[in-house]
PDB file of C-alpha atoms and ligand atoms in Angstrom:
ATOM      1  CA  MET A 725     -25.532  10.119  -0.024  1.00 42.00           C
ATOM      2  CA  ARG A 726     -22.086   9.278  -1.448  1.00 41.00           C
ATOM      3  CA  ILE A 727     -20.057   6.162  -0.557  1.00 44.00           C
ATOM      4  CA  ASP A 728     -17.238   7.780   0.927  1.00 41.00           C
ATOM      5  CA  GLU A 729     -19.626   9.828   3.186  1.00 45.00           C
ATOM      6  CA  VAL A 730     -20.900   6.721   4.961  1.00 49.00           C
ATOM      7  CA  SER A 731     -17.635   4.704   4.724  1.00 46.00           C
ATOM      8  CA  GLY A 732     -15.264   7.309   5.593  1.00 45.00           C
ATOM      9  CA  ASN A 733     -13.340   6.801   2.793  1.00 41.00           C
ATOM     10  CA  THR A 734     -12.351   2.942   3.772  1.00 56.00           C
ATOM     11  CA  ALA A 735     -13.061   0.191   1.504  1.00 88.00           C
ATOM     12  CA  LEU A 736     -16.160  -1.468   2.529  1.00 95.00           C
ATOM     13  CA  ASN A 737     -16.449  -5.147   3.178  1.00 97.00           C
ATOM     14  CA  ASN A 738     -18.165  -7.770   1.427  1.00 97.00           C
ATOM     15  CA  TYR A 739     -21.166  -8.685   3.374  1.00 98.00           C
ATOM     16  CA  VAL A 740     -22.604 -12.322   3.348  1.00 98.00           C
ATOM     17  CA  LEU A 741     -25.841 -13.501   5.192  1.00 98.00           C
ATOM     18  CA  VAL A 742     -26.447 -17.145   5.638  1.00 98.00           C
ATOM     19  CA  VAL A 743     -29.893 -18.201   6.801  1.00 98.00           C
ATOM     20  CA  PHE A 744     -30.361 -21.839   7.641  1.00 98.00           C
ATOM     21  CA  ASP A 745     -33.893 -22.429   7.047  1.00 98.00           C
ATOM     22  CA  SER A 746     -35.722 -23.493  10.283  1.00 97.00           C
ATOM     23  CA  CYS A 747     -32.613 -24.547  12.096  1.00 98.00           C
ATOM     24  CA  ARG A 748     -33.226 -24.145  15.912  1.00 97.00           C
ATOM     25  CA  TYR A 749     -30.485 -22.961  18.560  1.00 98.00           C
ATOM     26  CA  ASP A 750     -30.213 -26.299  19.967  1.00 98.00           C
ATOM     27  CA  SER A 751     -29.859 -28.217  16.638  1.00 98.00           C
ATOM     28  CA  PHE A 752     -26.821 -26.165  15.913  1.00 98.00           C
ATOM     29  CA  VAL A 753     -25.151 -26.661  19.166  1.00 98.00           C
ATOM     30  CA  SER A 754     -25.700 -30.434  19.043  1.00 98.00           C
ATOM     31  CA  ALA A 755     -24.004 -30.383  15.845  1.00 98.00           C
ATOM     32  CA  ARG A 756     -20.753 -28.660  17.188  1.00 98.00           C
ATOM     33  CA  PRO A 757     -19.890 -27.044  13.884  1.00 98.00           C
ATOM     34  CA  ARG A 758     -16.159 -26.534  14.057  1.00 97.00           C
ATOM     35  CA  THR A 759     -15.909 -23.994  10.773  1.00 97.00           C
ATOM     36  CA  MET A 760     -18.746 -21.935  11.779  1.00 98.00           C
ATOM     37  CA  LYS A 761     -17.571 -21.050  15.140  1.00 95.00           C
ATOM     38  CA  LYS A 762     -14.413 -19.705  13.505  1.00 96.00           C
ATOM     39  CA  LEU A 763     -16.413 -16.468  12.679  1.00 97.00           C
ATOM     40  CA  GLY A 764     -16.993 -15.680  16.593  1.00 97.00           C
ATOM     41  CA  ARG A 765     -18.854 -16.343  19.507  1.00 97.00           C
ATOM     42  CA  LEU A 766     -22.266 -18.521  19.076  1.00 98.00           C
ATOM     43  CA  GLU A 767     -25.139 -16.864  20.623  1.00 98.00           C
ATOM     44  CA  ARG A 768     -28.964 -17.812  21.316  1.00 98.00           C
ATOM     45  CA  ARG A 769     -31.054 -15.157  19.849  1.00 98.00           C
ATOM     46  CA  TRP A 770     -34.590 -14.778  18.923  1.00 98.00           C
ATOM     47  CA  SER A 771     -36.392 -14.511  15.824  1.00 98.00           C
ATOM     48  CA  TYR A 772     -38.927 -11.576  15.304  1.00 97.00           C
ATOM     49  CA  ALA A 773     -41.093 -14.146  13.558  1.00 97.00           C
ATOM     50  CA  SER A 774     -42.174 -17.788  13.463  1.00 97.00           C
ATOM     51  CA  TRP A 775     -41.835 -18.335   9.957  1.00 96.00           C
ATOM     52  CA  THR A 776     -40.155 -17.678   6.544  1.00 97.00           C
ATOM     53  CA  ALA A 777     -41.513 -14.903   4.764  1.00 97.00           C
ATOM     54  CA  PRO A 778     -41.932 -12.031   7.600  1.00 97.00           C
ATOM     55  CA  SER A 779     -38.502 -13.299   9.260  1.00 98.00           C
ATOM     56  CA  HIS A 780     -36.815 -12.478   5.926  1.00 98.00           C
ATOM     57  CA  PHE A 781     -38.264  -9.385   5.489  1.00 97.00           C
ATOM     58  CA  ASN A 782     -37.310  -8.346   8.965  1.00 97.00           C
ATOM     59  CA  LEU A 783     -33.564  -9.488   8.460  1.00 98.00           C
ATOM     60  CA  LEU A 784     -33.333  -7.637   5.148  1.00 98.00           C
ATOM     61  CA  MET A 785     -34.369  -4.584   7.204  1.00 95.00           C
ATOM     62  CA  GLY A 786     -31.370  -4.898   8.886  1.00 94.00           C
ATOM     63  CA  LEU A 787     -32.710  -6.571  12.211  1.00 94.00           C
ATOM     64  CA  MET A 788     -31.159  -9.577  12.958  1.00 97.00           C
ATOM     65  CA  PRO A 789     -32.515 -11.778  15.515  1.00 98.00           C
ATOM     66  CA  HIS A 790     -32.537 -10.304  18.683  1.00 97.00           C
ATOM     67  CA  THR A 791     -31.230 -10.564  22.195  1.00 95.00           C
ATOM     68  CA  SER A 792     -33.801 -10.202  24.778  1.00 92.00           C
ATOM     69  CA  PRO A 793     -32.435  -7.225  26.871  1.00 92.00           C
ATOM     70  CA  LYS A 794     -34.554  -5.773  29.855  1.00 95.00           C
ATOM     71  CA  HIS A 795     -35.105  -1.839  30.608  1.00 95.00           C
ATOM     72  CA  ILE A 796     -34.350  -0.723  27.176  1.00 94.00           C
ATOM     73  CA  TYR A 797     -36.934   0.874  24.777  1.00 95.00           C
ATOM     74  CA  ALA A 798     -37.319  -0.929  21.490  1.00 93.00           C
ATOM     75  CA  SER A 799     -36.057   2.028  19.331  1.00 90.00           C
ATOM     76  CA  GLU A 800     -32.869   2.097  21.625  1.00 93.00           C
ATOM     77  CA  TYR A 801     -32.576  -1.390  20.737  1.00 93.00           C
ATOM     78  CA  TYR A 802     -32.862  -0.778  16.957  1.00 90.00           C
ATOM     79  CA  LYS A 803     -30.397   1.975  17.050  1.00 89.00           C
ATOM     80  CA  LYS A 804     -27.761   0.265  18.917  1.00 89.00           C
ATOM     81  CA  GLU A 805     -28.373  -2.985  16.955  1.00 90.00           C
ATOM     82  CA  PHE A 806     -28.101  -1.191  13.769  1.00 89.00           C
ATOM     83  CA  LEU A 807     -24.791   0.437  14.640  1.00 91.00           C
ATOM     84  CA  ARG A 808     -23.297  -3.005  14.104  1.00 93.00           C
ATOM     85  CA  PHE A 809     -23.467  -2.644  10.721  1.00 94.00           C
ATOM     86  CA  ASN A 810     -20.468  -0.053  10.887  1.00 94.00           C
ATOM     87  CA  GLU A 811     -18.525  -3.250  11.919  1.00 95.00           C
ATOM     88  CA  ARG A 812     -20.014  -5.793   9.393  1.00 97.00           C
ATOM     89  CA  LEU A 813     -19.740  -3.487   6.300  1.00 96.00           C
ATOM     90  CA  GLY A 814     -16.446  -1.713   7.595  1.00 94.00           C
ATOM     91  CA  GLY A 815     -18.172   1.713   7.314  1.00 89.00           C
ATOM     92  CA  LYS A 816     -18.323   4.854   9.758  1.00 82.00           C
ATOM     93  CA  ASP A 817     -21.317   6.980  11.242  1.00 80.00           C
ATOM     94  CA  MET A 818     -23.864   4.581   9.617  1.00 82.00           C
ATOM     95  CA  LYS A 819     -27.145   5.167  11.805  1.00 79.00           C
ATOM     96  CA  PHE A 820     -30.721   3.575  11.404  1.00 79.00           C
ATOM     97  CA  ALA A 821     -31.658   6.977   9.886  1.00 82.00           C
ATOM     98  CA  SER A 822     -29.656   6.125   7.148  1.00 84.00           C
ATOM     99  CA  LEU A 823     -32.193   3.595   6.052  1.00 86.00           C
ATOM    100  CA  VAL A 824     -35.155   5.984   6.283  1.00 85.00           C
ATOM    101  CA  PRO A 825     -37.397   6.257   4.666  1.00 88.00           C
ATOM    102  CA  GLN A 826     -37.347   2.949   2.752  1.00 89.00           C
ATOM    103  CA  LEU A 827     -36.007   0.781   5.725  1.00 92.00           C
ATOM    104  CA  TYR A 828     -34.764  -1.963   3.646  1.00 95.00           C
ATOM    105  CA  LEU A 829     -31.192  -2.805   3.425  1.00 96.00           C
ATOM    106  CA  PRO A 830     -30.526  -4.276  -0.351  1.00 97.00           C
ATOM    107  CA  PRO A 831     -31.648  -0.880  -2.023  1.00 96.00           C
ATOM    108  CA  PHE A 832     -29.727   1.122   0.717  1.00 95.00           C
ATOM    109  CA  LEU A 833     -26.450  -0.873  -0.120  1.00 96.00           C
ATOM    110  CA  LYS A 834     -27.081  -0.854  -3.630  1.00 96.00           C
ATOM    111  CA  ASP A 835     -27.950   2.714  -4.269  1.00 94.00           C
ATOM    112  CA  SER A 836     -26.533   4.265  -1.228  1.00 92.00           C
ATOM    113  CA  LEU A 837     -23.472   2.431  -0.609  1.00 94.00           C
ATOM    114  CA  GLY A 838     -22.726   1.098  -3.900  1.00 95.00           C
ATOM    115  CA  TYR A 839     -22.915  -2.603  -3.348  1.00 97.00           C
ATOM    116  CA  ALA A 840     -23.681  -5.293  -5.945  1.00 98.00           C
ATOM    117  CA  THR A 841     -26.663  -7.131  -4.358  1.00 98.00           C
ATOM    118  CA  HIS A 842     -27.578 -10.643  -4.662  1.00 98.00           C
ATOM    119  CA  ALA A 843     -29.958 -13.159  -3.368  1.00 98.00           C
ATOM    120  CA  ARG A 844     -30.061 -17.071  -3.550  1.00 98.00           C
ATOM    121  CA  VAL A 845     -33.304 -18.769  -1.963  1.00 98.00           C
ATOM    122  CA  SER A 846     -34.426 -22.226  -1.340  1.00 96.00           C
ATOM    123  CA  LEU A 847     -37.906 -21.780  -0.243  1.00 95.00           C
ATOM    124  CA  PRO A 848     -40.455 -20.905  -3.029  1.00 94.00           C
ATOM    125  CA  VAL A 849     -42.298 -18.477  -0.453  1.00 95.00           C
ATOM    126  CA  LEU A 850     -39.146 -16.226  -0.988  1.00 96.00           C
ATOM    127  CA  ASN A 851     -39.396 -16.414  -5.012  1.00 96.00           C
ATOM    128  CA  PRO A 852     -38.242 -13.375  -7.014  1.00 97.00           C
ATOM    129  CA  LYS A 853     -41.831 -12.164  -7.617  1.00 97.00           C
ATOM    130  CA  THR A 854     -42.374 -11.614  -3.976  1.00 96.00           C
ATOM    131  CA  PRO A 855     -41.999  -8.108  -2.540  1.00 96.00           C
ATOM    132  CA  ILE A 856     -38.711  -9.243  -0.864  1.00 97.00           C
ATOM    133  CA  ASN A 857     -36.907  -9.016  -4.245  1.00 98.00           C
ATOM    134  CA  LEU A 858     -36.346  -5.140  -3.839  1.00 97.00           C
ATOM    135  CA  GLY A 859     -33.042  -3.778  -4.583  1.00 98.00           C
ATOM    136  CA  PHE A 860     -31.305  -6.647  -5.904  1.00 98.00           C
ATOM    137  CA  ASP A 861     -29.123  -6.983  -8.768  1.00 98.00           C
ATOM    138  CA  SER A 862     -30.011 -10.718  -9.004  1.00 98.00           C
ATOM    139  CA  PHE A 863     -32.441 -12.776  -6.942  1.00 98.00           C
ATOM    140  CA  ARG A 864     -32.823 -16.391  -7.670  1.00 98.00           C
ATOM    141  CA  LEU A 865     -34.936 -19.421  -6.388  1.00 97.00           C
ATOM    142  CA  MET A 866     -32.564 -22.302  -6.852  1.00 97.00           C
ATOM    143  CA  ASP A 867     -34.060 -25.471  -8.745  1.00 95.00           C
ATOM    144  CA  ARG A 868     -33.377 -27.489  -5.576  1.00 94.00           C
ATOM    145  CA  HIS A 869     -34.692 -26.585  -2.150  1.00 94.00           C
ATOM    146  CA  ASN A 870     -31.545 -28.276  -0.534  1.00 96.00           C
ATOM    147  CA  ASP A 871     -28.364 -27.463  -2.196  1.00 98.00           C
ATOM    148  CA  MET A 872     -26.373 -24.657  -0.612  1.00 98.00           C
ATOM    149  CA  ARG A 873     -23.350 -25.943  -2.382  1.00 98.00           C
ATOM    150  CA  ALA A 874     -25.086 -25.066  -5.670  1.00 98.00           C
ATOM    151  CA  MET A 875     -25.450 -21.347  -4.208  1.00 98.00           C
ATOM    152  CA  VAL A 876     -21.725 -21.131  -2.958  1.00 98.00           C
ATOM    153  CA  ARG A 877     -21.009 -22.090  -7.094  1.00 98.00           C
ATOM    154  CA  GLN A 878     -22.875 -19.195  -8.069  1.00 98.00           C
ATOM    155  CA  MET A 879     -21.366 -16.607  -6.037  1.00 98.00           C
ATOM    156  CA  HIS A 880     -18.813 -13.978  -7.492  1.00 98.00           C
ATOM    157  CA  PHE A 881     -17.103 -11.021  -5.929  1.00 97.00           C
ATOM    158  CA  SER A 882     -16.099  -7.914  -8.055  1.00 94.00           C
ATOM    159  CA  GLU A 883     -13.072  -6.168  -7.144  1.00 92.00           C
ATOM    160  CA  GLU A 884     -14.826  -2.599  -8.258  1.00 93.00           C
ATOM    161  CA  ARG A 885     -17.568  -2.651  -5.640  1.00 96.00           C
ATOM    162  CA  PRO A 886     -18.304  -4.667  -2.677  1.00 97.00           C
ATOM    163  CA  SER A 887     -20.807  -7.174  -2.878  1.00 98.00           C
ATOM    164  CA  PHE A 888     -23.795  -8.203  -0.433  1.00 98.00           C
ATOM    165  CA  TRP A 889     -25.029 -11.908  -0.712  1.00 98.00           C
ATOM    166  CA  VAL A 890     -28.176 -13.369   1.093  1.00 98.00           C
ATOM    167  CA  LEU A 891     -28.324 -17.135   1.085  1.00 98.00           C
ATOM    168  CA  ASN A 892     -31.799 -18.815   2.175  1.00 98.00           C
ATOM    169  CA  VAL A 893     -30.729 -22.176   2.781  1.00 98.00           C
ATOM    170  CA  GLY A 894     -32.805 -25.140   2.936  1.00 97.00           C
ATOM    171  CA  GLU A 895     -31.284 -28.359   4.095  1.00 98.00           C
ATOM    172  CA  THR A 896     -32.230 -27.449   7.669  1.00 98.00           C
ATOM    173  CA  HIS A 897     -35.986 -27.309   6.591  1.00 96.00           C
ATOM    174  CA  TYR A 898     -38.039 -30.163   6.667  1.00 94.00           C
ATOM    175  CA  PRO A 899     -37.728 -33.018   5.681  1.00 94.00           C
ATOM    176  CA  TYR A 900     -33.829 -31.939   6.634  1.00 96.00           C
ATOM    177  CA  ALA A 901     -32.749 -33.640   3.285  1.00 96.00           C
ATOM    178  CA  LEU A 902     -29.000 -33.612   2.156  1.00 97.00           C
ATOM    179  CA  PRO A 903     -28.707 -33.051  -1.642  1.00 96.00           C
ATOM    180  CA  ASP A 904     -27.580 -36.656  -2.325  1.00 95.00           C
ATOM    181  CA  GLU A 905     -30.515 -38.449  -0.500  1.00 95.00           C
ATOM    182  CA  PRO A 906     -33.020 -39.842  -2.707  1.00 93.00           C
ATOM    183  CA  GLN A 907     -36.430 -38.163  -2.536  1.00 90.00           C
ATOM    184  CA  ASP A 908     -38.537 -41.558  -2.052  1.00 90.00           C
ATOM    185  CA  GLU A 909     -36.240 -42.034   1.169  1.00 91.00           C
ATOM    186  CA  TRP A 910     -37.402 -38.710   2.820  1.00 91.00           C
ATOM    187  CA  PRO A 911     -39.344 -39.172   5.717  1.00 88.00           C
ATOM    188  CA  ARG A 912     -42.944 -38.516   5.692  1.00 79.00           C
ATOM    189  CA  ILE A 913     -45.376 -36.777   8.125  1.00 73.00           C
ATOM    190  CA  HIS A 914     -48.845 -37.265   7.989  1.00 65.00           C
ATOM    191  CA  GLY A 915     -50.397 -34.436   6.501  1.00 59.00           C
ATOM    192  CA  VAL A 916     -47.157 -32.416   5.077  1.00 58.00           C
ATOM    193  CA  HIS A 917     -45.695 -34.442   2.345  1.00 49.00           C
ATOM    194  CA  GLY A 918     -45.418 -33.075  -1.165  1.00 46.00           C
ATOM    195  CA  VAL A 919     -44.418 -29.677   0.764  1.00 45.00           C
ATOM    196  CA  PHE A 920     -42.384 -28.509  -2.229  1.00 45.00           C
ATOM    197  CA  LYS A 921     -44.706 -29.734  -5.053  1.00 46.00           C
ATOM    198  CA  HIS A 922     -46.663 -26.359  -4.867  1.00 44.00           C
ATOM    199  CA  LEU A 923     -45.599 -22.704  -4.196  1.00 44.00           C
ATOM    200  CA  ASP A 924     -48.469 -22.586  -1.819  1.00 43.00           C
ATOM    201  CA  ALA A 925     -47.996 -25.679  -0.046  1.00 44.00           C
ATOM    202  CA  HIS A 926     -44.519 -25.528   1.648  1.00 50.00           C
ATOM    203  CA  ILE A 927     -45.462 -24.024   4.827  1.00 53.00           C
ATOM    204  CA  VAL A 928     -44.892 -26.670   7.430  1.00 60.00           C
ATOM    205  CA  GLY A 929     -46.382 -26.528  11.058  1.00 63.00           C
ATOM    206  CA  GLY A 930     -49.104 -26.952  13.584  1.00 65.00           C
ATOM    207  CA  LYS A 931     -50.401 -29.192  16.315  1.00 65.00           C
ATOM    208  CA  VAL A 932     -49.807 -32.634  15.731  1.00 61.00           C
ATOM    209  CA  LYS A 933     -52.948 -34.762  16.722  1.00 59.00           C
ATOM    210  CA  LYS A 934     -51.454 -36.950  19.506  1.00 56.00           C
ATOM    211  CA  GLU A 935     -54.037 -39.801  18.886  1.00 48.00           C
ATOM    212  CA  ARG A 936     -53.323 -40.367  15.197  1.00 54.00           C
ATOM    213  CA  PHE A 937     -50.117 -38.949  14.101  1.00 56.00           C
ATOM    214  CA  PHE A 938     -48.124 -38.159  16.984  1.00 63.00           C
ATOM    215  CA  ASN A 939     -44.812 -40.269  17.194  1.00 85.00           C
ATOM    216  CA  GLN A 940     -42.014 -39.231  19.480  1.00 88.00           C
ATOM    217  CA  ALA A 941     -39.783 -41.775  17.802  1.00 90.00           C
ATOM    218  CA  LYS A 942     -40.204 -40.016  14.572  1.00 90.00           C
ATOM    219  CA  MET A 943     -39.980 -36.695  15.887  1.00 93.00           C
ATOM    220  CA  GLU A 944     -36.685 -37.684  17.502  1.00 95.00           C
ATOM    221  CA  GLU A 945     -35.322 -38.813  14.107  1.00 94.00           C
ATOM    222  CA  LEU A 946     -36.658 -35.615  12.411  1.00 95.00           C
ATOM    223  CA  ARG A 947     -34.651 -33.364  15.133  1.00 97.00           C
ATOM    224  CA  GLN A 948     -31.507 -35.886  14.668  1.00 98.00           C
ATOM    225  CA  ARG A 949     -31.805 -35.057  10.657  1.00 98.00           C
ATOM    226  CA  GLN A 950     -31.995 -31.200  11.068  1.00 98.00           C
ATOM    227  CA  ILE A 951     -28.653 -31.917  13.720  1.00 98.00           C
ATOM    228  CA  ALA A 952     -27.011 -33.941  11.056  1.00 98.00           C
ATOM    229  CA  ALA A 953     -27.878 -31.093   8.125  1.00 98.00           C
ATOM    230  CA  VAL A 954     -26.142 -28.672  10.256  1.00 98.00           C
ATOM    231  CA  LYS A 955     -23.174 -30.955  10.595  1.00 98.00           C
ATOM    232  CA  TYR A 956     -23.204 -31.275   6.832  1.00 98.00           C
ATOM    233  CA  LEU A 957     -23.240 -27.539   6.065  1.00 98.00           C
ATOM    234  CA  ASP A 958     -20.358 -26.812   8.446  1.00 98.00           C
ATOM    235  CA  ALA A 959     -18.336 -28.318   5.343  1.00 98.00           C
ATOM    236  CA  VAL A 960     -19.997 -26.277   2.788  1.00 98.00           C
ATOM    237  CA  ILE A 961     -19.331 -23.263   5.138  1.00 98.00           C
ATOM    238  CA  GLU A 962     -15.675 -24.228   4.731  1.00 98.00           C
ATOM    239  CA  GLU A 963     -16.110 -23.956   0.822  1.00 98.00           C
ATOM    240  CA  LEU A 964     -17.534 -20.657   1.510  1.00 98.00           C
ATOM    241  CA  PHE A 965     -14.833 -19.502   3.621  1.00 98.00           C
ATOM    242  CA  ASP A 966     -12.462 -20.488   1.088  1.00 97.00           C
ATOM    243  CA  LEU A 967     -14.126 -18.544  -1.782  1.00 97.00           C
ATOM    244  CA  VAL A 968     -14.734 -15.048  -0.201  1.00 97.00           C
ATOM    245  CA  PRO A 969     -12.119 -12.456  -0.427  1.00 96.00           C
ATOM    246  CA  LYS A 970     -10.263 -11.206   2.418  1.00 92.00           C
ATOM    247  CA  ASN A 971     -12.472  -8.368   3.383  1.00 94.00           C
ATOM    248  CA  THR A 972     -15.710 -10.279   3.839  1.00 97.00           C
ATOM    249  CA  TYR A 973     -17.945 -10.267   7.120  1.00 98.00           C
ATOM    250  CA  ILE A 974     -20.526 -13.175   7.310  1.00 98.00           C
ATOM    251  CA  THR A 975     -23.525 -13.590   9.521  1.00 98.00           C
ATOM    252  CA  ILE A 976     -24.794 -17.226  10.056  1.00 98.00           C
ATOM    253  CA  THR A 977     -28.284 -17.270  11.584  1.00 98.00           C
ATOM    254  CA  SER A 978     -31.535 -18.865  11.168  1.00 98.00           C
ATOM    255  CA  ASP A 979     -35.084 -17.499  10.234  1.00 98.00           C
ATOM    256  CA  HIS A 980     -36.812 -19.154  12.822  1.00 98.00           C
ATOM    257  CA  GLY A 981     -36.961 -22.347  14.943  1.00 98.00           C
ATOM    258  CA  GLU A 982     -38.320 -25.616  14.738  1.00 97.00           C
ATOM    259  CA  LEU A 983     -40.604 -27.812  16.980  1.00 96.00           C
ATOM    260  CA  PHE A 984     -39.883 -31.463  17.177  1.00 95.00           C
ATOM    261  CA  GLY A 985     -42.980 -32.649  19.214  1.00 93.00           C
ATOM    262  CA  GLU A 986     -42.718 -30.358  22.285  1.00 94.00           C
ATOM    263  CA  ASP A 987     -46.257 -29.863  23.636  1.00 93.00           C
ATOM    264  CA  GLY A 988     -47.636 -31.466  20.579  1.00 90.00           C
ATOM    265  CA  TYR A 989     -46.134 -29.210  17.960  1.00 92.00           C
ATOM    266  CA  PHE A 990     -44.313 -29.839  14.787  1.00 92.00           C
ATOM    267  CA  GLY A 991     -42.624 -27.286  12.378  1.00 93.00           C
ATOM    268  CA  HIS A 992     -43.101 -23.674  12.610  1.00 95.00           C
ATOM    269  CA  GLY A 993     -45.459 -21.180  11.650  1.00 94.00           C
ATOM    270  CA  PRO A 994     -48.871 -21.131  13.388  1.00 93.00           C
ATOM    271  CA  ILE A 995     -47.081 -21.977  16.625  1.00 94.00           C
ATOM    272  CA  GLN A 996     -46.707 -20.057  19.999  1.00 95.00           C
ATOM    273  CA  HIS A 997     -43.840 -21.636  21.431  1.00 96.00           C
ATOM    274  CA  PRO A 998     -40.683 -20.515  22.668  1.00 96.00           C
ATOM    275  CA  LYS A 999     -38.640 -23.121  20.458  1.00 97.00           C
ATOM    276  CA  VAL A1000     -40.033 -21.702  17.438  1.00 97.00           C
ATOM    277  CA  LEU A1001     -38.172 -18.218  18.286  1.00 98.00           C
ATOM    278  CA  GLU A1002     -34.773 -19.854  19.492  1.00 98.00           C
ATOM    279  CA  VAL A1003     -32.156 -19.299  16.809  1.00 98.00           C
ATOM    280  CA  PRO A1004     -28.312 -19.256  16.203  1.00 98.00           C
ATOM    281  CA  PHE A1005     -26.379 -16.413  15.640  1.00 98.00           C
ATOM    282  CA  VAL A1006     -22.637 -15.989  14.874  1.00 98.00           C
ATOM    283  CA  GLU A1007     -20.740 -13.571  12.840  1.00 98.00           C
ATOM    284  CA  GLY A1008     -17.364 -12.258  12.243  1.00 97.00           C
ATOM    285  CA  LYS A1009     -14.799 -11.697   9.564  1.00 95.00           C
ATOM    286  CA  LEU A1010     -12.416 -14.567   9.089  1.00 85.00           C
ATOM    287  CA  ARG A1011      -9.026 -12.696   8.544  1.00 72.00           C
TER     288      ARG A1011
HETATM  289 ZN1   ZN B1516     -38.318 -20.597   7.209  1.00 55.08          ZN
END
C-alpha cells in the first residue's frame, strides 16, 4: 500500500504517544495539569491490562485504553476506535483491516505509511530486546527510569517523512521520584526496594500485609508523590509542545493505574481492582 493511497495525498501528521507509567486517573485529575489539558477533554478510560508489558503491547496494536460502552460487540468497538487514527495521523480511509495481518502499529506506520518510528522507554521490562521492539527505527531504554526531559531532548522530526514517537515515562512509577531527588531520599516500601537494580525485579504490586507493613499514612504520601510527579511532568510536556512541528498529534495516557492501600493493595500487576485499570486519556492537535 502506498502512502498516498492511505492518506489521500494529504500530508500525514507526526504522532506522539506519551504513556505515564502507573499514573492512575484520579492522580492526574488532582494534579490539575494545565498544559496537557490544552490537547482536549480529559477522559477517564480503562486499560486493557494491569501492568506494563501487555498494556504497551496493546497500545502498540493501536488499541488505546477503552471507554466502556454497553450494547456493542467488541469487534465493532475496535473498528470504531481504530478509525480515530485517521484523525491522529491525518489520513483517510484507514481501517482496522489496514493492520492485518501483523496487527502492530509501528511496522504499519513505517512500512505502509513511511513514518520514522521511535521509542524511548523508562521501564526495563520494555527493553529493546523484547518483542515489543518491532518495526522501530530507533528504540532505547533510557539510562534513568525517571527523566522524561532527557527523552524530549532526544526527539527529532524529519521534514521528509512523518515521525511516530512513543515515550514510556517513569516519573509516575514507584517510587514517584523526580530526576533531581537523590536516590537515598526515595521512599521505601518493605519488600519492594531495589526495584530498578535488576531487569527482572522491577515489577511492583501485590497485597500489602496489613499486620506488618500496611501504613495508610505512607500510602497517602506515595499517592501525593504521584500527583506531584504529574504536576512536574506538565512542565516537561510544555517543552514537548514547544518542540514538536505544527502538524503533530499527541496522545497522553497511562498503561495502567496504581493502588495506594485501597482494600489492602499497593502498586499494580497481580491485582484485581478497578483502580488498577482507571487511566487518564487526553489527545489532540495543538494548532
Ligand atoms: Zn507500567
